[in-house]
């Protein structure tokens, strides 16, 4: 029983630390999805090869 309580306490602490960043990520991705056209993203990050991967990683 002590192990379960300790797990829940640690899990709650971890959740409290992670939730603000998770929320900001969801908010930012929602804004990007809503206001940046899909074709623009496909134009700059679509395609085959290594270039789209590097561009999306480096945020060019």
PDB file of C-alpha atoms in Angstrom:
ATOM      1  CA  UNK A   1       0.000   0.000   0.000  1.00  0.00           C
ATOM      2  CA  UNK A   2       2.884   2.376   0.756  1.00  0.00           C
ATOM      3  CA  UNK A   3       4.299   1.787  -2.705  1.00  0.00           C
ATOM      4  CA  UNK A   4       1.015   2.811  -4.303  1.00  0.00           C
ATOM      5  CA  UNK A   5       0.756   5.976  -2.221  1.00  0.00           C
ATOM      6  CA  UNK A   6       4.372   6.890  -2.959  1.00  0.00           C
ATOM      7  CA  UNK A   7       3.785   6.293  -6.665  1.00  0.00           C
ATOM      8  CA  UNK A   8       0.720   8.544  -6.665  1.00  0.00           C
ATOM      9  CA  UNK A   9       2.568  11.324  -4.827  1.00  0.00           C
ATOM     10  CA  UNK A  10       5.495  11.194  -7.265  1.00  0.00           C
ATOM     11  CA  UNK A  11       3.129  10.982 -10.234  1.00  0.00           C
ATOM     12  CA  UNK A  12       1.188  14.027  -9.031  1.00  0.00           C
ATOM     13  CA  UNK A  13       4.427  15.994  -8.646  1.00  0.00           C
ATOM     14  CA  UNK A  14       5.519  15.012 -12.134  1.00  0.00           C
ATOM     15  CA  UNK A  15       2.121  15.925 -13.554  1.00  0.00           C
ATOM     16  CA  UNK A  16       2.223  19.356 -11.912  1.00  0.00           C
ATOM     17  CA  UNK A  17       5.635  20.010 -13.508  1.00  0.00           C
ATOM     18  CA  UNK A  18       4.677  18.791 -16.983  1.00  0.00           C
ATOM     19  CA  UNK A  19       1.138  20.140 -17.414  1.00  0.00           C
ATOM     20  CA  UNK A  20       2.007  23.804 -18.126  1.00  0.00           C
ATOM     21  CA  UNK A  21       4.372  22.816 -20.931  1.00  0.00           C
ATOM     22  CA  UNK A  22       1.908  20.296 -22.316  1.00  0.00           C
ATOM     23  CA  UNK A  23      -0.817  22.943 -22.295  1.00  0.00           C
ATOM     24  CA  UNK A  24       1.446  25.458 -24.076  1.00  0.00           C
ATOM     25  CA  UNK A  25       2.282  22.842 -26.702  1.00  0.00           C
ATOM     26  CA  UNK A  26      -1.383  22.064 -27.338  1.00  0.00           C
ATOM     27  CA  UNK A  27      -2.211  25.767 -27.508  1.00  0.00           C
ATOM     28  CA  UNK A  28       0.629  26.545 -29.916  1.00  0.00           C
ATOM     29  CA  UNK A  29      -0.178  23.590 -32.170  1.00  0.00           C
ATOM     30  CA  UNK A  30      -3.849  24.614 -32.235  1.00  0.00           C
ATOM     31  CA  UNK A  31      -2.939  28.169 -33.216  1.00  0.00           C
ATOM     32  CA  UNK A  32      -0.614  26.923 -35.947  1.00  0.00           C
ATOM     33  CA  UNK A  33      -3.304  24.554 -37.215  1.00  0.00           C
ATOM     34  CA  UNK A  34      -5.907  27.320 -37.251  1.00  0.00           C
ATOM     35  CA  UNK A  35      -3.955  30.231 -38.719  1.00  0.00           C
ATOM     36  CA  UNK A  36      -1.258  28.759 -40.992  1.00  0.00           C
ATOM     37  CA  UNK A  37      -2.567  27.246 -44.230  1.00  0.00           C
ATOM     38  CA  UNK A  38      -1.800  23.587 -44.820  1.00  0.00           C
ATOM     39  CA  UNK A  39      -0.523  24.310 -48.321  1.00  0.00           C
ATOM     40  CA  UNK A  40       2.103  26.676 -46.935  1.00  0.00           C
ATOM     41  CA  UNK A  41       3.414  23.980 -44.627  1.00  0.00           C
ATOM     42  CA  UNK A  42       3.343  21.395 -47.413  1.00  0.00           C
ATOM     43  CA  UNK A  43       5.173  23.768 -49.761  1.00  0.00           C
ATOM     44  CA  UNK A  44       8.045  24.398 -47.382  1.00  0.00           C
ATOM     45  CA  UNK A  45       8.251  21.101 -45.529  1.00  0.00           C
ATOM     46  CA  UNK A  46       6.837  18.612 -48.013  1.00  0.00           C
ATOM     47  CA  UNK A  47       8.776  16.535 -50.462  1.00  0.00           C
ATOM     48  CA  UNK A  48      11.235  13.697 -50.491  1.00  0.00           C
ATOM     49  CA  UNK A  49      14.790  13.556 -49.332  1.00  0.00           C
ATOM     50  CA  UNK A  50      16.700  15.076 -46.480  1.00  0.00           C
ATOM     51  CA  UNK A  51      15.956  18.768 -47.169  1.00  0.00           C
ATOM     52  CA  UNK A  52      12.403  18.825 -45.705  1.00  0.00           C
ATOM     53  CA  UNK A  53      13.613  16.979 -42.626  1.00  0.00           C
ATOM     54  CA  UNK A  54      16.434  19.442 -42.030  1.00  0.00           C
ATOM     55  CA  UNK A  55      14.183  22.449 -42.691  1.00  0.00           C
ATOM     56  CA  UNK A  56      11.520  21.259 -40.277  1.00  0.00           C
ATOM     57  CA  UNK A  57      14.120  20.442 -37.647  1.00  0.00           C
ATOM     58  CA  UNK A  58      15.943  23.763 -37.898  1.00  0.00           C
ATOM     59  CA  UNK A  59      12.753  25.809 -38.320  1.00  0.00           C
ATOM     60  CA  UNK A  60      13.948  27.603 -41.442  1.00  0.00           C
TER      61      UNK A  60
END
